[in-house]
């Protein structure tokens, strides 16, 4: 008997306690809605902002909460496990590089004083580091840090994401404390992507780079420095008081990890977070637009959707079949229906190498406008005949293709339905072959040469400098999964790495793209939109659709009173 | 009793071994944890190869399993594949987060459900009984994500209407809450946990109150309860000592089993309220095809289920002295 009683007593006690606590909770909430005094959280400051009439006036300090949809695995942005947007969004205001990526996809000197100087033969790059540039512990940023950064990035012991370019450096020489020259074994035209971020030698030398910055970034060169990381909840960065440039206006920024985008919207409305940068969905954008006092910016991002043709699967190796499919898909309508509700400026993408925010962009793929009659004509001209069920047959084989894409992605599934319907109009049968992302990317996509797929819809992440894409389009490229090979294109792409004149280089890239538009290895669809929303009490945020991400100018953000 | 417990624990060992092998093999076959990495442009081939080497991904699956067993016993379940981060601290934190949520929600659910269930049984077919029945069916049929979202919306609307914050809609605490002192921290934590607790408690409450009502009804109409009443015992004592204690046995089964599973994490609730508990941990690990954290999660949950089953058996023995195990 006594044994039953005891737990019962415990239960009672616990319940009483929790009720008491809940009652206190109400009181605490009331207090924190009053401005200033206690709380310190974002909510109280919002209260102050809304009561004030003098908007636009900069307030001293203050803190901002950023709703992030993923927690990073580790904080080190240069390691493979840290090569995620979740990491960069936090570390971008901490670690500076030789160059910084601007929203218009151009590179601007950041740690260096003026542009780097190059010589052609041998190819060298000379950086002059800003005199005042220093680490958050007050130590100057020197030529030795640049050399240490290079040596760290090429050290095979460390899980570095990309060594491209660094592995072509044969020598690094400190001319003086603030000047450093690197010699390359051959010209490397996209050199502006290198040396970002710069690592502090005096802090990291002799340490295990695979471990040392996993839980915190111990030194910073940017306007903020690392403060804390409560795993599973939030990470906080605070103003770097030793920053060499214009000091950050905010005291701190907390990144709160909220995976669910609906929760982010509720939290933004409830002023538990001040900003969010979600993967935009139409209903989410609508919800956010209804919240008062919230500003949003959208842009065409670097992630672009496309439909790949597998050259290893006949008759997709025939140009007219690919052309018929391209003419049979209404890309205007796809962009109009799927993307325009989020980004009103959305248009189909017409280039495989440049995205349409870039000055170098030329619309070579606009020859594939929606034209079902032209599509049928192409098939008939090449001896295909309409067979059973209105499906064309070429050489006795019906035009029926598998369409592979990722499951669970609403946009892609919708897209599949639309494309399926449109292609059936021109007598081409599409069979859905969707699978979960891990399987289709890890197993199906790389086995294209073995005929594992016919048509594949996925997205590439473009980069402001297109050299990363070469591996997709060159005959022997590591990411050429559809067996496309045009020697001329490969030669042009190979040449781009050595062309130091930006105009000449862009022209060569576009020449290659024009050839690809004729070959049609891939049909570009559109760029995915980015979406950045924030509480209006914050001034200064500006969407940066490049890899730099939304926190690229966090040092300039301030609260309005 | 002691021999019974030891026997039960020994029996569970082969079960755990079989479960671990089954899960290990099926997850390893399901996909390559480095697959996503391989499709990312510009990721250094050498780096990928070295990670595969470090985690023995190129070895036969049986060898991989042996490495896992070694890591599980000597290295607290080992490290994650990609970032090589120790698993145990993350898992421990997730477990603690879930535990706070589950214990509070279950306690709340049990107290309310037992009271409602007893009262419903005693006043069968009364207005109270009908109301309780309707509400519990509502609780059964409500999708968790919907209830969670509605609670969030209500909390936000209340804040906008009154300017007073009672509940937070996501997370475990406000940024910098710990620095504000222990009282602020605890109150802040409760403001964060209240909505998820209500969500989980609402669902459990529905189940438990139905069980309590059903088993109470069965007992109340039995001979010994009539005897107890006939010998002039006070109604309160009849219900508490004679009826309720006997009615507790089926309820114990439901609660202990439910609790063991609940520690595995309330996936939906944890996701909506951003609680970073066991459920969220499991989903993330599974999504990354990373066998080590999935296995660690699984072993913890499996052990807990075994323990709670055992606990249920032990409690039966105390509740009903006729039940003997040895």
XYZ file of C-alpha atoms in Angstrom, chain A:
561
model
C 0.000 0.000 0.000
C 2.656 2.441 1.034
C 4.298 1.804 -2.279
C 1.391 3.250 -4.186
C 1.156 6.222 -1.949
C 4.694 7.352 -2.415
C 4.582 7.865 -6.160
C 1.212 9.502 -5.733
C 2.751 12.009 -3.387
C 5.536 12.644 -5.805
C 3.085 13.243 -8.569
C 1.180 15.729 -6.463
C 4.316 17.572 -5.508
C 5.515 17.746 -9.097
C 2.213 18.986 -10.390
C 1.958 21.627 -7.691
C 5.460 22.775 -8.503
C 4.844 22.961 -12.218
C 1.612 24.883 -11.689
C 3.396 27.335 -9.428
C 6.098 27.732 -11.994
C 3.584 28.271 -14.774
C 1.974 31.002 -12.703
C 5.342 32.683 -12.257
C 5.886 32.285 -15.994
C 2.945 34.540 -16.690
C 4.365 37.211 -14.447
C 7.796 36.979 -15.998
C 6.319 37.369 -19.445
C 4.544 40.516 -18.413
C 7.714 41.998 -17.091
C 9.733 41.271 -20.175
C 7.275 43.046 -22.420
C 8.214 46.286 -20.750
C 11.021 48.002 -22.580
C 14.569 48.299 -21.339
C 14.906 47.182 -17.683
C 15.101 43.397 -17.747
C 14.766 40.779 -20.411
C 17.602 41.798 -22.652
C 16.028 39.571 -25.276
C 14.878 40.728 -28.656
C 11.258 41.013 -27.582
C 11.767 43.858 -25.156
C 13.668 45.957 -27.623
C 10.928 45.565 -30.169
C 8.515 46.987 -27.652
C 10.693 50.052 -27.360
C 10.989 50.444 -31.095
C 7.275 50.313 -31.772
C 6.501 52.920 -29.142
C 8.944 55.406 -30.556
C 7.864 57.737 -33.327
C 11.348 58.736 -34.350
C 12.093 55.855 -36.695
C 15.318 55.848 -38.639
C 17.454 57.089 -35.779
C 20.317 54.715 -35.037
C 20.264 53.183 -31.581
C 23.415 52.293 -29.706
C 24.231 48.604 -29.811
C 21.456 46.146 -29.185
C 21.069 42.559 -30.272
C 19.359 40.797 -33.122
C 18.105 37.222 -33.402
C 18.482 35.470 -36.743
C 16.271 32.429 -37.362
C 18.483 29.820 -39.043
C 16.894 26.688 -40.458
C 19.837 24.458 -39.761
C 22.451 24.109 -37.062
C 25.998 23.740 -38.385
C 27.852 20.515 -37.655
C 31.020 22.428 -36.953
C 32.044 26.097 -37.029
C 35.107 25.754 -39.253
C 33.859 26.888 -42.679
C 36.857 25.558 -44.590
C 36.401 21.895 -43.670
C 34.077 19.574 -45.570
C 31.707 19.209 -42.624
C 31.527 22.987 -42.352
C 30.966 23.549 -46.063
C 27.323 24.411 -45.495
C 25.260 27.541 -45.683
C 24.440 26.939 -41.995
C 28.101 27.519 -41.151
C 28.851 30.405 -43.521
C 25.906 32.454 -42.339
C 27.512 32.534 -38.871
C 31.174 32.781 -39.809
C 30.868 35.304 -42.663
C 30.966 38.290 -40.240
C 33.883 36.683 -38.339
C 36.458 35.781 -40.950
C 37.540 38.001 -43.799
C 39.354 37.053 -46.961
C 41.483 38.725 -49.566
C 38.323 39.475 -51.542
C 34.683 39.827 -50.590
C 31.719 38.801 -52.758
C 29.199 41.571 -53.351
C 25.481 41.135 -54.132
C 26.127 41.993 -57.780
C 28.446 38.980 -58.097
C 31.640 41.031 -58.248
C 34.701 40.693 -56.046
C 35.875 43.584 -53.908
C 39.194 43.720 -52.029
C 38.550 43.118 -48.335
C 41.704 42.446 -46.321
C 43.957 43.759 -49.064
C 44.735 47.310 -50.056
C 43.608 47.621 -53.654
C 43.491 44.848 -56.233
C 46.035 42.054 -56.139
C 48.797 42.422 -58.718
C 49.418 39.615 -61.177
C 52.173 38.710 -63.593
C 51.684 36.400 -66.554
C 54.841 34.299 -66.892
C 55.368 32.839 -64.419
C 51.922 33.472 -63.037
C 52.207 35.247 -59.707
C 49.705 37.033 -57.501
C 50.900 39.694 -55.080
C 48.703 40.829 -52.211
C 49.300 43.983 -50.203
C 47.512 43.561 -46.892
C 45.873 46.611 -45.340
C 48.238 48.236 -42.853
C 45.631 48.433 -40.123
C 44.293 44.869 -40.622
C 44.529 42.934 -37.379
C 43.086 39.926 -35.565
C 40.624 40.271 -32.693
C 43.485 39.732 -30.209
C 45.250 42.809 -31.590
C 47.936 40.905 -33.526
C 48.453 42.269 -37.068
C 47.315 40.226 -40.061
C 50.516 39.567 -41.983
C 52.024 37.944 -45.029
C 52.804 34.964 -42.805
C 49.091 34.425 -42.204
C 48.523 34.244 -45.984
C 51.334 31.719 -46.367
C 50.031 29.706 -43.417
C 46.548 29.732 -44.983
C 47.897 28.338 -48.253
C 49.890 25.638 -46.449
C 46.878 24.669 -44.363
C 44.609 24.404 -47.396
C 46.993 22.098 -49.237
C 47.871 19.955 -46.224
C 46.460 16.531 -46.999
C 45.967 15.786 -43.310
C 43.070 18.226 -43.073
C 39.547 17.682 -44.425
C 39.647 20.791 -46.617
C 36.626 21.141 -48.895
C 38.366 22.480 -51.965
C 42.034 22.844 -52.838
C 41.388 24.182 -56.341
C 43.918 26.847 -57.161
C 45.861 26.438 -53.923
C 47.276 23.194 -55.284
C 48.751 25.133 -58.214
C 50.787 27.382 -55.941
C 54.436 26.400 -55.954
C 55.826 29.097 -53.711
C 54.686 31.746 -51.244
C 57.086 34.530 -50.372
C 56.684 37.290 -47.798
C 58.130 40.434 -49.429
C 57.630 42.278 -46.149
C 55.187 42.032 -43.221
C 52.228 43.175 -45.276
C 53.148 42.051 -48.792
C 53.045 38.478 -50.024
C 53.598 36.956 -53.453
C 52.438 33.530 -54.597
C 53.882 31.781 -57.633
C 51.669 29.323 -59.541
C 52.735 26.457 -61.797
C 50.305 27.736 -64.449
C 47.980 30.718 -64.782
C 44.922 30.568 -62.547
C 42.498 33.212 -63.794
C 39.870 32.799 -61.043
C 42.472 33.784 -58.428
C 40.015 36.129 -56.706
C 38.211 33.160 -55.185
C 41.385 32.245 -53.302
C 42.423 33.238 -49.788
C 39.015 33.445 -48.276
C 39.061 33.177 -45.351
C 42.544 33.963 -44.101
C 43.601 31.899 -41.072
C 45.608 33.215 -38.080
C 48.991 31.518 -37.983
C 49.820 32.450 -34.396
C 46.554 30.906 -33.225
C 46.392 27.740 -35.291
C 49.962 26.652 -35.966
C 50.780 23.259 -34.511
C 47.155 22.489 -33.727
C 44.918 19.834 -35.220
C 43.029 21.844 -37.824
C 40.416 19.072 -38.134
C 39.421 19.761 -34.514
C 40.539 23.183 -33.353
C 37.688 25.268 -34.795
C 34.927 22.679 -34.556
C 33.155 24.228 -31.593
C 34.247 27.839 -31.844
C 36.163 30.202 -34.068
C 38.729 31.383 -31.563
C 39.979 34.474 -33.418
C 38.297 36.730 -35.879
C 39.299 39.277 -38.487
C 35.801 40.603 -39.204
C 33.494 43.067 -37.428
C 32.189 40.335 -35.106
C 33.817 37.667 -32.998
C 32.565 34.347 -31.740
C 30.751 34.454 -28.434
C 29.052 31.151 -27.630
C 27.299 28.130 -29.029
C 24.562 26.478 -27.029
C 24.255 23.398 -29.156
C 20.776 22.604 -30.316
C 19.560 26.099 -29.536
C 21.613 29.035 -30.714
C 25.017 30.438 -31.501
C 25.937 34.018 -30.693
C 28.525 36.351 -32.157
C 29.453 39.680 -30.570
C 31.119 42.890 -31.705
C 34.861 42.580 -32.290
C 36.214 45.529 -30.307
C 39.574 45.190 -32.048
C 38.180 45.320 -35.572
C 40.439 47.309 -37.864
C 37.591 48.765 -39.919
C 34.352 50.533 -39.092
C 33.201 48.855 -35.841
C 29.988 46.848 -35.879
C 26.972 48.771 -34.634
C 25.148 45.867 -33.014
C 26.376 44.353 -29.754
C 25.542 40.845 -30.828
C 23.698 38.589 -33.232
C 22.206 35.299 -32.098
C 21.480 32.562 -34.593
C 18.547 30.553 -33.367
C 18.103 27.128 -34.902
C 14.495 26.629 -36.008
C 14.242 23.870 -38.585
C 10.556 24.224 -39.289
C 9.767 27.162 -41.558
C 6.248 27.561 -40.142
C 7.789 27.907 -36.720
C 10.118 30.555 -38.107
C 7.149 32.547 -39.367
C 5.380 32.297 -35.999
C 8.566 33.291 -34.220
C 9.071 36.254 -36.538
C 5.518 37.374 -35.926
C 5.873 36.780 -32.184
C 9.148 38.724 -32.275
C 11.150 35.852 -30.872
C 13.377 36.180 -33.923
C 14.106 39.304 -35.970
C 15.168 37.842 -39.271
C 14.798 34.700 -41.304
C 16.354 33.354 -44.486
C 14.256 30.308 -45.339
C 13.955 28.217 -48.459
C 11.023 30.164 -49.833
C 7.708 28.452 -50.493
C 4.736 30.308 -51.887
C 2.544 29.977 -48.795
C 5.403 30.975 -46.518
C 6.017 34.155 -48.487
C 2.314 34.966 -48.305
C 2.269 34.450 -44.544
C 5.293 36.658 -43.983
C 3.881 39.410 -46.204
C 0.921 39.644 -43.830
C 3.086 40.344 -40.786
C 3.209 44.021 -39.953
C 6.579 45.690 -39.597
C 8.482 43.052 -41.529
C 10.497 43.798 -44.635
C 11.522 41.206 -47.193
C 13.876 41.031 -50.153
C 13.927 38.396 -52.809
C 16.389 37.706 -55.603
C 17.254 35.143 -58.213
C 19.756 32.940 -56.429
C 22.740 30.942 -57.595
C 20.879 27.644 -57.318
C 19.397 26.759 -60.685
C 17.052 23.974 -61.728
C 17.710 22.079 -64.900
C 16.750 19.004 -66.849
C 19.633 16.776 -67.938
C 19.590 14.528 -70.995
C 21.535 11.295 -70.704
C 23.593 10.859 -73.873
C 24.209 7.220 -72.950
C 20.526 6.391 -73.436
C 19.357 6.360 -77.074
C 17.540 8.117 -78.611
C 18.479 10.968 -76.244
C 21.852 11.055 -77.979
C 19.963 12.423 -81.027
C 19.896 16.202 -81.114
C 16.377 16.416 -82.583
C 14.902 14.404 -79.695
C 16.462 16.741 -77.151
C 15.351 19.751 -79.179
C 11.804 18.418 -79.386
C 11.708 17.981 -75.613
C 13.125 21.484 -75.098
C 10.511 23.008 -77.392
C 7.819 20.943 -75.706
C 8.470 22.335 -72.229
C 6.969 25.730 -71.438
C 9.742 27.142 -69.282
C 8.089 30.557 -69.201
C 5.037 29.001 -67.608
C 7.134 27.051 -65.087
C 8.886 30.217 -63.945
C 5.605 32.108 -63.993
C 3.704 29.622 -61.864
C 6.345 28.231 -59.555
C 8.714 31.120 -58.983
C 6.981 34.411 -59.762
C 4.752 34.304 -56.681
C 8.000 34.524 -54.713
C 10.277 36.486 -57.006
C 8.254 38.750 -59.334
C 11.273 39.162 -61.616
C 11.651 35.438 -62.304
C 12.407 34.411 -65.888
C 13.717 31.182 -67.414
C 17.487 30.777 -67.272
C 19.118 30.821 -70.721
C 22.769 30.115 -69.966
C 24.553 27.168 -68.345
C 27.591 29.093 -67.184
C 26.329 32.446 -65.930
C 23.197 33.226 -63.942
C 21.144 36.181 -65.076
C 22.271 38.517 -62.269
C 25.769 38.513 -63.712
C 27.003 41.142 -66.133
C 28.506 38.394 -68.316
C 25.149 36.647 -68.835
C 24.082 36.050 -72.459
C 20.775 34.272 -73.168
C 21.923 31.509 -75.554
C 19.172 29.064 -74.684
C 16.374 31.445 -75.651
C 16.248 29.612 -78.996
C 14.266 26.939 -77.115
C 11.020 28.798 -76.729
C 7.804 26.887 -76.074
C 6.658 25.668 -79.473
C 4.796 22.325 -79.517
C 4.269 22.512 -83.288
C 7.986 22.898 -83.880
C 8.581 19.938 -81.529
C 6.237 17.663 -83.486
C 7.702 18.909 -86.737
C 11.230 18.039 -85.557
C 10.137 14.498 -84.719
C 8.309 14.010 -87.990
C 11.126 15.450 -90.096
C 13.395 12.814 -88.592
C 11.180 9.909 -89.510
C 9.276 9.436 -86.275
C 5.642 8.452 -86.575
C 2.776 8.818 -84.189
C 1.973 5.413 -82.715
C -0.440 3.995 -80.163
C -1.876 6.474 -77.701
C -0.410 9.402 -79.624
C 3.158 8.551 -78.569
C 5.776 9.046 -81.280
C 7.892 6.113 -82.364
C 11.359 6.587 -83.777
C 12.920 3.535 -85.462
C 10.093 1.476 -83.987
C 10.938 2.562 -80.418
C 8.338 4.666 -78.600
C 9.587 7.965 -77.164
C 9.145 7.063 -73.529
C 11.580 8.304 -70.900
C 12.132 7.947 -67.193
C 12.212 11.250 -65.352
C 14.321 11.090 -62.201
C 14.160 13.650 -59.441
C 14.055 13.930 -55.655
C 10.998 12.877 -53.684
C 9.528 15.051 -50.983
C 10.312 18.284 -52.790
C 6.966 19.881 -53.568
C 8.344 22.149 -56.259
C 10.045 19.322 -58.142
C 7.028 17.045 -57.958
C 4.791 19.802 -59.267
C 7.299 20.498 -61.996
C 7.317 16.840 -62.976
C 3.541 16.831 -63.353
C 3.570 19.960 -65.486
C 6.390 18.711 -67.741
C 4.743 15.297 -68.026
C 1.512 16.905 -69.208
C 3.275 19.248 -71.629
C 5.394 16.520 -73.207
C 2.432 14.198 -73.620
C 0.940 16.993 -75.758
C 3.776 16.539 -78.241
C 3.646 12.749 -78.099
C 6.454 12.038 -75.632
C 5.739 9.786 -72.696
C 7.284 10.570 -69.297
C 7.471 8.028 -66.516
C 8.047 9.352 -63.037
C 11.078 7.813 -61.352
C 11.451 9.750 -58.124
C 13.490 8.642 -55.156
C 14.813 10.113 -51.952
C 17.569 12.654 -52.398
C 20.364 10.585 -50.899
C 19.690 7.645 -53.202
C 19.160 9.521 -56.438
C 22.227 11.695 -55.944
C 24.579 9.107 -54.510
C 23.592 6.066 -56.563
C 21.479 6.981 -59.577
C 23.007 10.211 -60.872
C 26.674 9.094 -60.992
C 25.654 5.917 -62.861
C 24.393 7.865 -65.850
C 26.930 6.242 -68.169
C 25.409 2.851 -67.281
C 21.956 4.114 -68.225
C 20.633 4.483 -64.687
C 18.480 7.438 -65.749
C 17.117 9.111 -68.893
C 16.074 12.609 -67.827
C 17.203 14.014 -64.491
C 15.854 17.149 -62.881
C 17.974 18.662 -60.145
C 19.805 21.871 -59.292
C 23.381 23.046 -59.456
C 24.756 25.691 -57.155
C 26.386 28.264 -59.395
C 29.305 30.316 -58.208
C 30.210 33.886 -59.132
C 33.314 32.600 -60.783
C 32.237 29.917 -63.250
C 35.423 27.819 -63.096
C 33.782 25.379 -60.687
C 31.307 24.380 -63.367
C 34.012 23.233 -65.786
C 33.930 19.804 -64.158
C 30.305 19.458 -65.287
C 30.751 20.343 -68.952
C 34.179 19.035 -69.909
C 34.402 15.606 -71.581
C 36.318 14.043 -68.710
C 34.838 16.322 -66.049
C 34.423 14.795 -62.613
C 30.776 15.839 -62.521
C 29.891 15.094 -66.089
C 27.208 12.517 -65.388
C 25.371 12.567 -68.718
C 28.257 11.521 -70.988
C 28.113 14.783 -72.960
C 31.322 15.454 -74.817
C 32.225 18.248 -77.221
C 35.999 18.610 -77.586
C 35.639 22.189 -78.733
C 33.719 23.135 -75.590
C 36.255 21.300 -73.454
C 39.153 23.164 -75.085
C 37.454 26.528 -74.627
C 36.711 25.800 -70.970
C 40.236 24.603 -70.346
C 41.542 27.826 -71.848
C 39.456 30.024 -69.522
C 41.645 29.174 -66.543
C 44.582 30.892 -68.176
C 42.846 34.022 -69.502
C 43.611 36.865 -67.143
C 41.649 39.521 -69.034
C 38.120 39.329 -67.558
C 36.430 40.424 -70.792
C 38.290 37.900 -72.909
C 37.589 35.198 -70.343
C 33.850 35.941 -70.233
C 33.732 35.958 -74.046
C 35.374 32.527 -74.115
C 32.930 31.183 -71.561
C 30.038 32.529 -73.595
C 31.476 31.023 -76.737
C 31.472 27.646 -74.998
C 27.945 28.250 -73.757
C 26.698 29.123 -77.243
C 28.122 25.821 -78.514
C 26.415 24.001 -75.661
C 23.142 25.726 -76.472
C 23.388 24.142 -79.911
C 24.298 20.740 -78.466
C 21.669 20.936 -75.710
C 23.223 18.593 -73.111
C 21.099 20.178 -70.406
C 18.006 22.362 -70.490
C 18.319 25.161 -67.922
C 14.958 25.962 -66.311
C 15.217 28.855 -63.854
C 17.112 30.161 -60.835
C 15.616 29.409 -57.460
C 14.671 32.530 -55.558
C 16.245 33.533 -52.291
C 14.176 35.151 -49.586
C 15.347 37.306 -46.712
C 12.839 38.816 -44.262
C 13.556 40.978 -41.246
C 11.899 43.155 -38.675
C 11.917 46.772 -39.790
C 13.499 47.927 -36.560
C 16.748 46.686 -38.099
C 18.324 48.878 -40.756
C 21.023 47.803 -43.129
C 20.313 44.188 -44.162
C 20.651 43.628 -47.862
C 20.142 40.336 -49.643
C 23.290 38.877 -51.135
C 22.303 35.980 -53.407
C 25.917 34.856 -53.871
C 27.649 32.368 -51.594
C 28.362 35.211 -49.184
C 24.800 35.012 -47.899
C 22.643 37.403 -45.886
C 25.175 38.202 -43.157
C 27.789 39.540 -45.598
C 27.325 43.116 -44.296
C 26.227 42.358 -40.719
C 28.703 44.932 -39.436
C 26.544 47.654 -40.935
C 23.257 46.566 -39.386
C 21.823 48.781 -36.691
C 18.624 49.133 -34.707
C 16.411 52.151 -35.311
C 14.975 53.900 -32.306
